[in-house]
Structure formats: structure tokens, C-alpha cells
Amino acid sequence: MLKIHVLGSAAGGGFPQWNCNCPQCSAVRGGSKHHQARTQSSIAVTANNTDWLLINASPDVLQQIKAFPALQPARALRDTGIAAVLLMDAQIDHTTGLLMLREHRQKLPLYCHPLIREDLSTGNPLFKVLSHYCDIDWHELQLQTAFHVPALSGLQFEALPLISNAPPYSPHRDKPQPGDNVGLSVKDEASGKTLFYAPGLGQMEPHVWQAMQHADCVLVDGTLWTDDEMIALGASKKTSRSMGHMPQTGADGMIEWLDKLPAHVRKVLIHINNTNPILDDSSPQRQTLTAHGIEVAFDGMEIEL
Ligand code: MLT
Ligand code: MN
Ligand code: ZN
């Protein structure tokens, strides 16, 4: 069985964000029963319940490991349930947790596209820093090619190029290139059940839509409710789409796409920004999602396929 554990469900900054006094961040800080704190997005997947692939390494990874015993040492003096790490982009919220894994006893098995490796060796040189600690055992992620991760027997993976945005320290910022953001299909080879995971999805493309239609569960970009959410709040000058995130609402928005999926596909939003009103489980926006059969991921959520 393919098991997916949501370690973190918030976008960059987390919920609450340390310096944010927006209505939602102050509500969760104030103990509102309608708001649940969330760490920055990351999931772990397994087929055997023992060896897990960590997909993205959030700055909150230590807190996430504390909250999830399956990743904790249990077999040797120094040990982890994390068999390998896969990175889907080079953004801070998905990569800087690598530094916290520096005590690993072997080179850390790590799968990512060459463009991400380049950003993590130059603009945000985590790979260079880690070479002084556990070091990285890099495996090149090839696009649109099925592959296996040795410790994750029974699971087949495929990375799809996505149009989103590279980080500000990347030469590809605002110039998306295939590989600087990927979506991931994870298939349980025994049952054929498939997850499609894409926490940063800026634009629907035919190959992405095809993968979503063939999945049993899609766990996709839930960053912002409206394209101008950050602008309307006075929090930023950037639209959702310019940051590489399709908003949920409006023409060509995520809800419109999810509505077109076959009825049996489980639809879950992840990488939710602290300004997004769906984080208030009593909000009309959350009711709208429920009416469309769309779930909102939370830290600790488990999905079994
Ligand atoms: C994003 O998803 O757009 C980035 O992670 C934003 C950030 O954390 O700076
Ligand atoms: Mn992000
Ligand atoms: Zn906030």
C-alpha cells in the first residue's frame, strides 16, 4: 500500500508566519478553534511502512520528525526512517531542511534535477556546505522517465516538468525552464494506485493534466485563494501566478480544473499560504471547497492508496 504522510502543509513562511499579523496569523496565534498551525510543505511516502522518501526538505524538518515517530531513529545508534530525499524545486521552503540532516551517517541519497542541483551549488549553495558534513549522494532526476529509488521498493516515480517559478537567487527566476520545478507521480506497483504531487503549479499544461486524470489522488498547489490576494492585503506586490502558483478561484483557476477530474480522484490542496482564507475552517471559502469535494491538507494527514 502506498502511504503518504503530510509532514507540513503550509507555503513558505508557515502558519503562523513569524512576522505576520494578518487576520489569520493573529487568529491562529490567539488560539482560534477554527485555525490549525501548519509547518512548511513536505511529505513522506512509503510502500513498506519502514523506509520513507522525504519529498522536499522544509526548514521545519526537525519539528516534523519530532511529530512523526516513523522517521525517528529506532534500529541503530544513529538511524532514520528517511531512506532518501527528493527535491522538486530549489526554493528555501523546500530545501533548507537539508542543513538540519547534516548528521546523517552516510552521504545523503538525494534525487533532483540538474537545474536544482545547480541552484543549490551556486545561488543557495547548500550542496557545497553539506560537502563538509554528511555530503550528498546525488542522483539525477530525469524528466518524464519512470525511475525507482532503491530503498523504496514497490514504488515507481516519474517527474514532470512544471511551469512555476525558480527562486530569486536562480538565473532562471521569471524564466521557467523544464526541470526547475517538477511535479511527481508516485505509483504503487502492486496495486497500480498513483499519487500526483505538485505543491507549486503555475500553469496547467497537457502533460500535467494527463497525469492528474490518471491519478487516484492529486495533492496540489493550494497557495492562494485569489490571484491578487497578497496585493489586496498589502502584503506583497506580486500576483499568485507571477510567483508560479495558480490561484484557486477565477477562470483557469485550480477549482475549475479539479472540477473536471473523474469523480473517483481524491483532491487535496497543500502548500497553503497563511493569507489564504481556506485556513479558517469556518470560512465561506472553505465551504466552497467542501462543496466541490476538495480537501485541505493538514500537518499529520495520512493518505493511503
Ligand atoms: C514559493 O513557493 O513561491 C516560495 O517558496 C516562496 C518563498 O518561500 O519565498
Ligand atoms: Mn514554496
Ligand atoms: Zn499571515
PDB file of N, CA and C in Angstrom, residues 75-166:
ATOM      1  N   ARG A  75      16.567   1.708  14.945  1.00  0.00           N
ATOM      2  CA  ARG A  75      17.213   0.436  14.585  1.00  0.00           C
ATOM      3  C   ARG A  75      18.696   0.371  14.936  1.00  0.00           C
ATOM      4  N   ALA A  76      19.304   1.523  15.166  1.00  0.00           N
ATOM      5  CA  ALA A  76      20.750   1.557  15.422  1.00  0.00           C
ATOM      6  C   ALA A  76      21.037   2.810  16.241  1.00  0.00           C
ATOM      7  N   LEU A  77      22.288   2.984  16.673  1.00  0.00           N
ATOM      8  CA  LEU A  77      22.617   4.159  17.486  1.00  0.00           C
ATOM      9  C   LEU A  77      22.274   5.447  16.737  1.00  0.00           C
ATOM     10  N   ARG A  78      22.690   5.518  15.494  1.00  0.00           N
ATOM     11  CA  ARG A  78      22.350   6.667  14.641  1.00  0.00           C
ATOM     12  C   ARG A  78      21.586   6.124  13.450  1.00  0.00           C
ATOM     13  N   ASP A  79      20.364   6.615  13.253  1.00  0.00           N
ATOM     14  CA  ASP A  79      19.487   5.946  12.291  1.00  0.00           C
ATOM     15  C   ASP A  79      18.303   6.861  11.968  1.00  0.00           C
ATOM     16  N   THR A  80      17.662   6.613  10.852  1.00  0.00           N
ATOM     17  CA  THR A  80      16.492   7.391  10.458  1.00  0.00           C
ATOM     18  C   THR A  80      15.584   6.559   9.559  1.00  0.00           C
ATOM     19  N   GLY A  81      14.313   6.883   9.573  1.00  0.00           N
ATOM     20  CA  GLY A  81      13.384   6.268   8.629  1.00  0.00           C
ATOM     21  C   GLY A  81      13.449   6.913   7.257  1.00  0.00           C
ATOM     22  N   ILE A  82      14.215   8.004   7.138  1.00  0.00           N
ATOM     23  CA  ILE A  82      14.336   8.689   5.841  1.00  0.00           C
ATOM     24  C   ILE A  82      15.387   7.949   5.007  1.00  0.00           C
ATOM     25  N   ALA A  83      14.927   7.229   3.989  1.00  0.00           N
ATOM     26  CA  ALA A  83      15.848   6.431   3.167  1.00  0.00           C
ATOM     27  C   ALA A  83      16.485   7.287   2.074  1.00  0.00           C
ATOM     28  N   ALA A  84      15.793   8.320   1.642  1.00  0.00           N
ATOM     29  CA  ALA A  84      16.304   9.195   0.582  1.00  0.00           C
ATOM     30  C   ALA A  84      15.468  10.472   0.584  1.00  0.00           C
ATOM     31  N   VAL A  85      16.013  11.487  -0.097  1.00  0.00           N
ATOM     32  CA  VAL A  85      15.325  12.778  -0.189  1.00  0.00           C
ATOM     33  C   VAL A  85      15.157  13.118  -1.671  1.00  0.00           C
ATOM     34  N   LEU A  86      14.004  13.679  -2.016  1.00  0.00           N
ATOM     35  CA  LEU A  86      13.782  14.153  -3.389  1.00  0.00           C
ATOM     36  C   LEU A  86      13.367  15.618  -3.321  1.00  0.00           C
ATOM     37  N   LEU A  87      13.975  16.440  -4.166  1.00  0.00           N
ATOM     38  CA  LEU A  87      13.635  17.868  -4.186  1.00  0.00           C
ATOM     39  C   LEU A  87      12.910  18.213  -5.485  1.00  0.00           C
ATOM     40  N   MET A  88      11.833  19.002  -5.351  1.00  0.00           N
ATOM     41  CA  MET A  88      11.017  19.345  -6.520  1.00  0.00           C
ATOM     42  C   MET A  88      11.324  20.731  -7.052  1.00  0.00           C
ATOM     43  N   ASP A  89      11.994  21.546  -6.251  1.00  0.00           N
ATOM     44  CA  ASP A  89      12.444  22.868  -6.699  1.00  0.00           C
ATOM     45  C   ASP A  89      13.587  23.278  -5.780  1.00  0.00           C
ATOM     46  N   ALA A  90      14.130  24.483  -5.984  1.00  0.00           N
ATOM     47  CA  ALA A  90      15.290  24.913  -5.184  1.00  0.00           C
ATOM     48  C   ALA A  90      14.915  26.031  -4.211  1.00  0.00           C
ATOM     49  N   GLN A  91      13.608  26.184  -3.958  1.00  0.00           N
ATOM     50  CA  GLN A  91      13.154  27.264  -3.068  1.00  0.00           C
ATOM     51  C   GLN A  91      13.549  26.980  -1.613  1.00  0.00           C
ATOM     52  N   ILE A  92      13.694  28.038  -0.851  1.00  0.00           N
ATOM     53  CA  ILE A  92      14.095  27.938   0.559  1.00  0.00           C
ATOM     54  C   ILE A  92      13.167  27.009   1.354  1.00  0.00           C
ATOM     55  N   ASP A  93      11.849  27.150   1.131  1.00  0.00           N
ATOM     56  CA  ASP A  93      10.911  26.362   1.949  1.00  0.00           C
ATOM     57  C   ASP A  93      10.951  24.870   1.633  1.00  0.00           C
ATOM     58  N   HIS A  94      11.615  24.491   0.533  1.00  0.00           N
ATOM     59  CA  HIS A  94      11.678  23.073   0.165  1.00  0.00           C
ATOM     60  C   HIS A  94      13.074  22.473   0.269  1.00  0.00           C
ATOM     61  N   THR A  95      14.060  23.288   0.639  1.00  0.00           N
ATOM     62  CA  THR A  95      15.435  22.776   0.575  1.00  0.00           C
ATOM     63  C   THR A  95      16.275  22.996   1.839  1.00  0.00           C
ATOM     64  N   THR A  96      15.999  24.045   2.588  1.00  0.00           N
ATOM     65  CA  THR A  96      16.956  24.401   3.647  1.00  0.00           C
ATOM     66  C   THR A  96      16.943  23.412   4.824  1.00  0.00           C
ATOM     67  N   GLY A  97      15.923  22.565   4.888  1.00  0.00           N
ATOM     68  CA  GLY A  97      15.929  21.494   5.890  1.00  0.00           C
ATOM     69  C   GLY A  97      17.082  20.522   5.686  1.00  0.00           C
ATOM     70  N   LEU A  98      17.662  20.509   4.483  1.00  0.00           N
ATOM     71  CA  LEU A  98      18.816  19.628   4.232  1.00  0.00           C
ATOM     72  C   LEU A  98      19.928  19.890   5.243  1.00  0.00           C
ATOM     73  N   LEU A  99      20.104  21.159   5.602  1.00  0.00           N
ATOM     74  CA  LEU A  99      21.173  21.501   6.551  1.00  0.00           C
ATOM     75  C   LEU A  99      20.956  20.817   7.898  1.00  0.00           C
ATOM     76  N   MET A 100      19.691  20.628   8.248  1.00  0.00           N
ATOM     77  CA  MET A 100      19.360  20.006   9.533  1.00  0.00           C
ATOM     78  C   MET A 100      19.597  18.501   9.510  1.00  0.00           C
ATOM     79  N   LEU A 101      19.829  17.938   8.320  1.00  0.00           N
ATOM     80  CA  LEU A 101      20.053  16.489   8.198  1.00  0.00           C
ATOM     81  C   LEU A 101      21.541  16.179   8.096  1.00  0.00           C
ATOM     82  N   ARG A 102      22.385  17.174   8.403  1.00  0.00           N
ATOM     83  CA  ARG A 102      23.834  17.050   8.171  1.00  0.00           C
ATOM     84  C   ARG A 102      24.509  15.969   9.008  1.00  0.00           C
ATOM     85  N   GLU A 103      23.863  15.523  10.102  1.00  0.00           N
ATOM     86  CA  GLU A 103      24.477  14.477  10.946  1.00  0.00           C
ATOM     87  C   GLU A 103      24.303  13.078  10.368  1.00  0.00           C
ATOM     88  N   HIS A 104      23.650  12.951   9.223  1.00  0.00           N
ATOM     89  CA  HIS A 104      23.446  11.632   8.609  1.00  0.00           C
ATOM     90  C   HIS A 104      24.770  10.884   8.534  1.00  0.00           C
ATOM     91  N   ARG A 105      24.751   9.562   8.774  1.00  0.00           N
ATOM     92  CA  ARG A 105      25.993   8.798   8.875  1.00  0.00           C
ATOM     93  C   ARG A 105      26.579   8.416   7.523  1.00  0.00           C
ATOM     94  N   GLN A 106      25.769   8.477   6.486  1.00  0.00           N
ATOM     95  CA  GLN A 106      26.289   8.225   5.139  1.00  0.00           C
ATOM     96  C   GLN A 106      26.021   9.471   4.313  1.00  0.00           C
ATOM     97  N   LYS A 107      26.538   9.457   3.085  1.00  0.00           N
ATOM     98  CA  LYS A 107      26.139  10.522   2.166  1.00  0.00           C
ATOM     99  C   LYS A 107      24.625  10.455   2.017  1.00  0.00           C
ATOM    100  N   LEU A 108      23.995  11.604   2.030  1.00  0.00           N
ATOM    101  CA  LEU A 108      22.535  11.643   1.972  1.00  0.00           C
ATOM    102  C   LEU A 108      22.069  11.349   0.540  1.00  0.00           C
ATOM    103  N   PRO A 109      21.339  10.241   0.322  1.00  0.00           N
ATOM    104  CA  PRO A 109      20.853   9.955  -1.035  1.00  0.00           C
ATOM    105  C   PRO A 109      19.846  11.023  -1.450  1.00  0.00           C
ATOM    106  N   LEU A 110      20.124  11.719  -2.540  1.00  0.00           N
ATOM    107  CA  LEU A 110      19.286  12.854  -2.906  1.00  0.00           C
ATOM    108  C   LEU A 110      18.995  12.864  -4.403  1.00  0.00           C
ATOM    109  N   TYR A 111      17.713  12.975  -4.736  1.00  0.00           N
ATOM    110  CA  TYR A 111      17.257  12.978  -6.121  1.00  0.00           C
ATOM    111  C   TYR A 111      16.760  14.376  -6.457  1.00  0.00           C
ATOM    112  N   CYS A 112      17.339  14.979  -7.497  1.00  0.00           N
ATOM    113  CA  CYS A 112      16.783  16.237  -8.009  1.00  0.00           C
ATOM    114  C   CYS A 112      17.293  16.473  -9.422  1.00  0.00           C
ATOM    115  N   HIS A 113      16.623  17.388 -10.114  1.00  0.00           N
ATOM    116  CA  HIS A 113      17.002  17.722 -11.488  1.00  0.00           C
ATOM    117  C   HIS A 113      18.317  18.515 -11.480  1.00  0.00           C
ATOM    118  N   PRO A 114      19.132  18.406 -12.563  1.00  0.00           N
ATOM    119  CA  PRO A 114      20.397  19.156 -12.632  1.00  0.00           C
ATOM    120  C   PRO A 114      20.242  20.666 -12.423  1.00  0.00           C
ATOM    121  N   LEU A 115      19.116  21.252 -12.846  1.00  0.00           N
ATOM    122  CA  LEU A 115      18.947  22.703 -12.655  1.00  0.00           C
ATOM    123  C   LEU A 115      18.813  23.050 -11.175  1.00  0.00           C
ATOM    124  N   ILE A 116      18.202  22.146 -10.435  1.00  0.00           N
ATOM    125  CA  ILE A 116      18.040  22.373  -8.992  1.00  0.00           C
ATOM    126  C   ILE A 116      19.389  22.181  -8.304  1.00  0.00           C
ATOM    127  N   ARG A 117      20.123  21.174  -8.744  1.00  0.00           N
ATOM    128  CA  ARG A 117      21.463  20.956  -8.209  1.00  0.00           C
ATOM    129  C   ARG A 117      22.337  22.192  -8.460  1.00  0.00           C
ATOM    130  N   GLU A 118      22.156  22.789  -9.651  1.00  0.00           N
ATOM    131  CA  GLU A 118      22.956  23.981  -9.985  1.00  0.00           C
ATOM    132  C   GLU A 118      22.608  25.147  -9.038  1.00  0.00           C
ATOM    133  N   ASP A 119      21.323  25.395  -8.843  1.00  0.00           N
ATOM    134  CA  ASP A 119      20.926  26.475  -7.923  1.00  0.00           C
ATOM    135  C   ASP A 119      21.421  26.201  -6.504  1.00  0.00           C
ATOM    136  N   LEU A 120      21.457  24.921  -6.122  1.00  0.00           N
ATOM    137  CA  LEU A 120      21.868  24.567  -4.759  1.00  0.00           C
ATOM    138  C   LEU A 120      23.386  24.409  -4.651  1.00  0.00           C
ATOM    139  N   SER A 121      24.089  24.717  -5.735  1.00  0.00           N
ATOM    140  CA  SER A 121      25.552  24.743  -5.685  1.00  0.00           C
ATOM    141  C   SER A 121      26.073  26.160  -5.913  1.00  0.00           C
ATOM    142  N   THR A 122      25.169  27.083  -6.303  1.00  0.00           N
ATOM    143  CA  THR A 122      25.605  28.457  -6.615  1.00  0.00           C
ATOM    144  C   THR A 122      24.833  29.483  -5.771  1.00  0.00           C
ATOM    145  N   GLY A 123      23.617  29.858  -6.231  1.00  0.00           N
ATOM    146  CA  GLY A 123      22.871  30.916  -5.545  1.00  0.00           C
ATOM    147  C   GLY A 123      22.552  30.601  -4.093  1.00  0.00           C
ATOM    148  N   ASN A 124      22.262  29.340  -3.825  1.00  0.00           N
ATOM    149  CA  ASN A 124      21.916  28.873  -2.471  1.00  0.00           C
ATOM    150  C   ASN A 124      22.731  27.601  -2.241  1.00  0.00           C
ATOM    151  N   PRO A 125      24.052  27.761  -1.949  1.00  0.00           N
ATOM    152  CA  PRO A 125      24.989  26.627  -2.102  1.00  0.00           C
ATOM    153  C   PRO A 125      24.928  25.567  -0.999  1.00  0.00           C
ATOM    154  N   LEU A 126      23.729  25.032  -0.770  1.00  0.00           N
ATOM    155  CA  LEU A 126      23.560  24.024   0.286  1.00  0.00           C
ATOM    156  C   LEU A 126      24.415  22.787   0.042  1.00  0.00           C
ATOM    157  N   PHE A 127      24.555  22.397  -1.230  1.00  0.00           N
ATOM    158  CA  PHE A 127      25.332  21.185  -1.529  1.00  0.00           C
ATOM    159  C   PHE A 127      26.793  21.382  -1.136  1.00  0.00           C
ATOM    160  N   LYS A 128      27.291  22.610  -1.365  1.00  0.00           N
ATOM    161  CA  LYS A 128      28.692  22.893  -1.006  1.00  0.00           C
ATOM    162  C   LYS A 128      28.866  22.850   0.505  1.00  0.00           C
ATOM    163  N   VAL A 129      27.917  23.463   1.206  1.00  0.00           N
ATOM    164  CA  VAL A 129      28.003  23.464   2.673  1.00  0.00           C
ATOM    165  C   VAL A 129      27.968  22.026   3.191  1.00  0.00           C
ATOM    166  N   LEU A 130      27.032  21.235   2.641  1.00  0.00           N
ATOM    167  CA  LEU A 130      26.874  19.860   3.138  1.00  0.00           C
ATOM    168  C   LEU A 130      28.067  18.972   2.812  1.00  0.00           C
ATOM    169  N   SER A 131      28.884  19.369   1.824  1.00  0.00           N
ATOM    170  CA  SER A 131      30.075  18.562   1.497  1.00  0.00           C
ATOM    171  C   SER A 131      31.029  18.528   2.692  1.00  0.00           C
ATOM    172  N   HIS A 132      30.886  19.481   3.616  1.00  0.00           N
ATOM    173  CA  HIS A 132      31.721  19.493   4.820  1.00  0.00           C
ATOM    174  C   HIS A 132      31.116  18.666   5.952  1.00  0.00           C
ATOM    175  N   TYR A 133      29.907  18.150   5.738  1.00  0.00           N
ATOM    176  CA  TYR A 133      29.235  17.337   6.756  1.00  0.00           C
ATOM    177  C   TYR A 133      28.982  15.935   6.180  1.00  0.00           C
ATOM    178  N   CYS A 134      27.720  15.544   6.022  1.00  0.00           N
ATOM    179  CA  CYS A 134      27.467  14.176   5.534  1.00  0.00           C
ATOM    180  C   CYS A 134      27.733  14.040   4.042  1.00  0.00           C
ATOM    181  N   ASP A 135      27.617  15.133   3.326  1.00  0.00           N
ATOM    182  CA  ASP A 135      27.746  15.182   1.865  1.00  0.00           C
ATOM    183  C   ASP A 135      26.500  14.569   1.202  1.00  0.00           C
ATOM    184  N   ILE A 136      26.403  14.806  -0.088  1.00  0.00           N
ATOM    185  CA  ILE A 136      25.219  14.408  -0.852  1.00  0.00           C
ATOM    186  C   ILE A 136      25.607  13.283  -1.821  1.00  0.00           C
ATOM    187  N   ASP A 137      24.763  12.282  -1.882  1.00  0.00           N
ATOM    188  CA  ASP A 137      24.904  11.239  -2.916  1.00  0.00           C
ATOM    189  C   ASP A 137      23.836  11.564  -3.962  1.00  0.00           C
ATOM    190  N   TRP A 138      24.243  12.363  -4.954  1.00  0.00           N
ATOM    191  CA  TRP A 138      23.264  12.927  -5.894  1.00  0.00           C
ATOM    192  C   TRP A 138      22.855  11.935  -6.972  1.00  0.00           C
ATOM    193  N   HIS A 139      21.546  11.857  -7.209  1.00  0.00           N
ATOM    194  CA  HIS A 139      21.013  11.048  -8.312  1.00  0.00           C
ATOM    195  C   HIS A 139      20.265  11.993  -9.229  1.00  0.00           C
ATOM    196  N   GLU A 140      20.621  11.944 -10.497  1.00  0.00           N
ATOM    197  CA  GLU A 140      19.998  12.867 -11.459  1.00  0.00           C
ATOM    198  C   GLU A 140      18.554  12.464 -11.731  1.00  0.00           C
ATOM    199  N   LEU A 141      17.680  13.420 -11.564  1.00  0.00           N
ATOM    200  CA  LEU A 141      16.260  13.200 -11.844  1.00  0.00           C
ATOM    201  C   LEU A 141      16.023  13.535 -13.308  1.00  0.00           C
ATOM    202  N   GLN A 142      15.616  12.521 -14.069  1.00  0.00           N
ATOM    203  CA  GLN A 142      15.323  12.782 -15.480  1.00  0.00           C
ATOM    204  C   GLN A 142      13.831  12.994 -15.639  1.00  0.00           C
ATOM    205  N   LEU A 143      13.484  13.908 -16.526  1.00  0.00           N
ATOM    206  CA  LEU A 143      12.080  14.267 -16.693  1.00  0.00           C
ATOM    207  C   LEU A 143      11.361  13.226 -17.551  1.00  0.00           C
ATOM    208  N   GLN A 144      10.110  12.990 -17.187  1.00  0.00           N
ATOM    209  CA  GLN A 144       9.224  12.110 -17.955  1.00  0.00           C
ATOM    210  C   GLN A 144       9.843  10.741 -18.241  1.00  0.00           C
ATOM    211  N   THR A 145      10.562  10.224 -17.235  1.00  0.00           N
ATOM    212  CA  THR A 145      11.171   8.897 -17.335  1.00  0.00           C
ATOM    213  C   THR A 145      10.904   8.188 -16.011  1.00  0.00           C
ATOM    214  N   ALA A 146      10.264   7.027 -16.074  1.00  0.00           N
ATOM    215  CA  ALA A 146       9.979   6.303 -14.828  1.00  0.00           C
ATOM    216  C   ALA A 146      11.290   5.878 -14.168  1.00  0.00           C
ATOM    217  N   PHE A 147      11.334   5.980 -12.846  1.00  0.00           N
ATOM    218  CA  PHE A 147      12.540   5.546 -12.132  1.00  0.00           C
ATOM    219  C   PHE A 147      12.168   4.964 -10.767  1.00  0.00           C
ATOM    220  N   HIS A 148      13.167   4.282 -10.172  1.00  0.00           N
ATOM    221  CA  HIS A 148      12.980   3.696  -8.849  1.00  0.00           C
ATOM    222  C   HIS A 148      14.004   4.284  -7.899  1.00  0.00           C
ATOM    223  N   VAL A 149      13.666   4.338  -6.649  1.00  0.00           N
ATOM    224  CA  VAL A 149      14.614   4.698  -5.590  1.00  0.00           C
ATOM    225  C   VAL A 149      14.896   3.381  -4.865  1.00  0.00           C
ATOM    226  N   PRO A 150      16.162   2.905  -4.863  1.00  0.00           N
ATOM    227  CA  PRO A 150      16.435   1.549  -4.372  1.00  0.00           C
ATOM    228  C   PRO A 150      15.766   1.197  -3.042  1.00  0.00           C
ATOM    229  N   ALA A 151      15.832   2.058  -2.055  1.00  0.00           N
ATOM    230  CA  ALA A 151      15.261   1.699  -0.746  1.00  0.00           C
ATOM    231  C   ALA A 151      13.731   1.701  -0.730  1.00  0.00           C
ATOM    232  N   LEU A 152      13.146   2.259  -1.766  1.00  0.00           N
ATOM    233  CA  LEU A 152      11.682   2.395  -1.799  1.00  0.00           C
ATOM    234  C   LEU A 152      11.092   1.350  -2.741  1.00  0.00           C
ATOM    235  N   SER A 153      11.395   0.077  -2.479  1.00  0.00           N
ATOM    236  CA  SER A 153      10.953  -0.950  -3.412  1.00  0.00           C
ATOM    237  C   SER A 153       9.433  -0.980  -3.448  1.00  0.00           C
ATOM    238  N   GLY A 154       8.914  -1.243  -4.628  1.00  0.00           N
ATOM    239  CA  GLY A 154       7.468  -1.302  -4.794  1.00  0.00           C
ATOM    240  C   GLY A 154       6.865   0.007  -5.266  1.00  0.00           C
ATOM    241  N   LEU A 155       7.679   1.067  -5.319  1.00  0.00           N
ATOM    242  CA  LEU A 155       7.163   2.343  -5.795  1.00  0.00           C
ATOM    243  C   LEU A 155       7.889   2.764  -7.076  1.00  0.00           C
ATOM    244  N   GLN A 156       7.113   3.275  -8.020  1.00  0.00           N
ATOM    245  CA  GLN A 156       7.690   3.804  -9.254  1.00  0.00           C
ATOM    246  C   GLN A 156       7.400   5.308  -9.307  1.00  0.00           C
ATOM    247  N   PHE A 157       8.421   6.062  -9.673  1.00  0.00           N
ATOM    248  CA  PHE A 157       8.304   7.522  -9.677  1.00  0.00           C
ATOM    249  C   PHE A 157       8.460   8.065 -11.081  1.00  0.00           C
ATOM    250  N   GLU A 158       7.833   9.216 -11.334  1.00  0.00           N
ATOM    251  CA  GLU A 158       8.081   9.933 -12.587  1.00  0.00           C
ATOM    252  C   GLU A 158       7.939  11.432 -12.333  1.00  0.00           C
ATOM    253  N   ALA A 159       8.963  12.192 -12.730  1.00  0.00           N
ATOM    254  CA  ALA A 159       8.950  13.652 -12.543  1.00  0.00           C
ATOM    255  C   ALA A 159       8.497  14.330 -13.835  1.00  0.00           C
ATOM    256  N   LEU A 160       7.601  15.278 -13.692  1.00  0.00           N
ATOM    257  CA  LEU A 160       7.099  16.021 -14.859  1.00  0.00           C
ATOM    258  C   LEU A 160       7.510  17.483 -14.748  1.00  0.00           C
ATOM    259  N   PRO A 161       7.979  18.075 -15.859  1.00  0.00           N
ATOM    260  CA  PRO A 161       8.316  19.496 -15.781  1.00  0.00           C
ATOM    261  C   PRO A 161       7.058  20.335 -15.562  1.00  0.00           C
ATOM    262  N   LEU A 162       7.153  21.329 -14.668  1.00  0.00           N
ATOM    263  CA  LEU A 162       6.022  22.222 -14.397  1.00  0.00           C
ATOM    264  C   LEU A 162       6.440  23.648 -14.691  1.00  0.00           C
ATOM    265  N   ILE A 163       5.489  24.452 -15.126  1.00  0.00           N
ATOM    266  CA  ILE A 163       5.764  25.881 -15.218  1.00  0.00           C
ATOM    267  C   ILE A 163       5.386  26.492 -13.874  1.00  0.00           C
ATOM    268  N   SER A 164       6.395  26.892 -13.128  1.00  0.00           N
ATOM    269  CA  SER A 164       6.165  27.599 -11.870  1.00  0.00           C
ATOM    270  C   SER A 164       7.215  28.706 -11.847  1.00  0.00           C
ATOM    271  N   ASN A 165       7.874  28.962 -10.729  1.00  0.00           N
ATOM    272  CA  ASN A 165       8.945  29.968 -10.773  1.00  0.00           C
ATOM    273  C   ASN A 165      10.139  29.464  -9.984  1.00  0.00           C
ATOM    274  N   ALA A 166      11.324  29.812 -10.473  1.00  0.00           N
ATOM    275  CA  ALA A 166      12.549  29.464  -9.763  1.00  0.00           C
ATOM    276  C   ALA A 166      12.763  30.507  -8.674  1.00  0.00           C
TER     277      ALA A 166
END
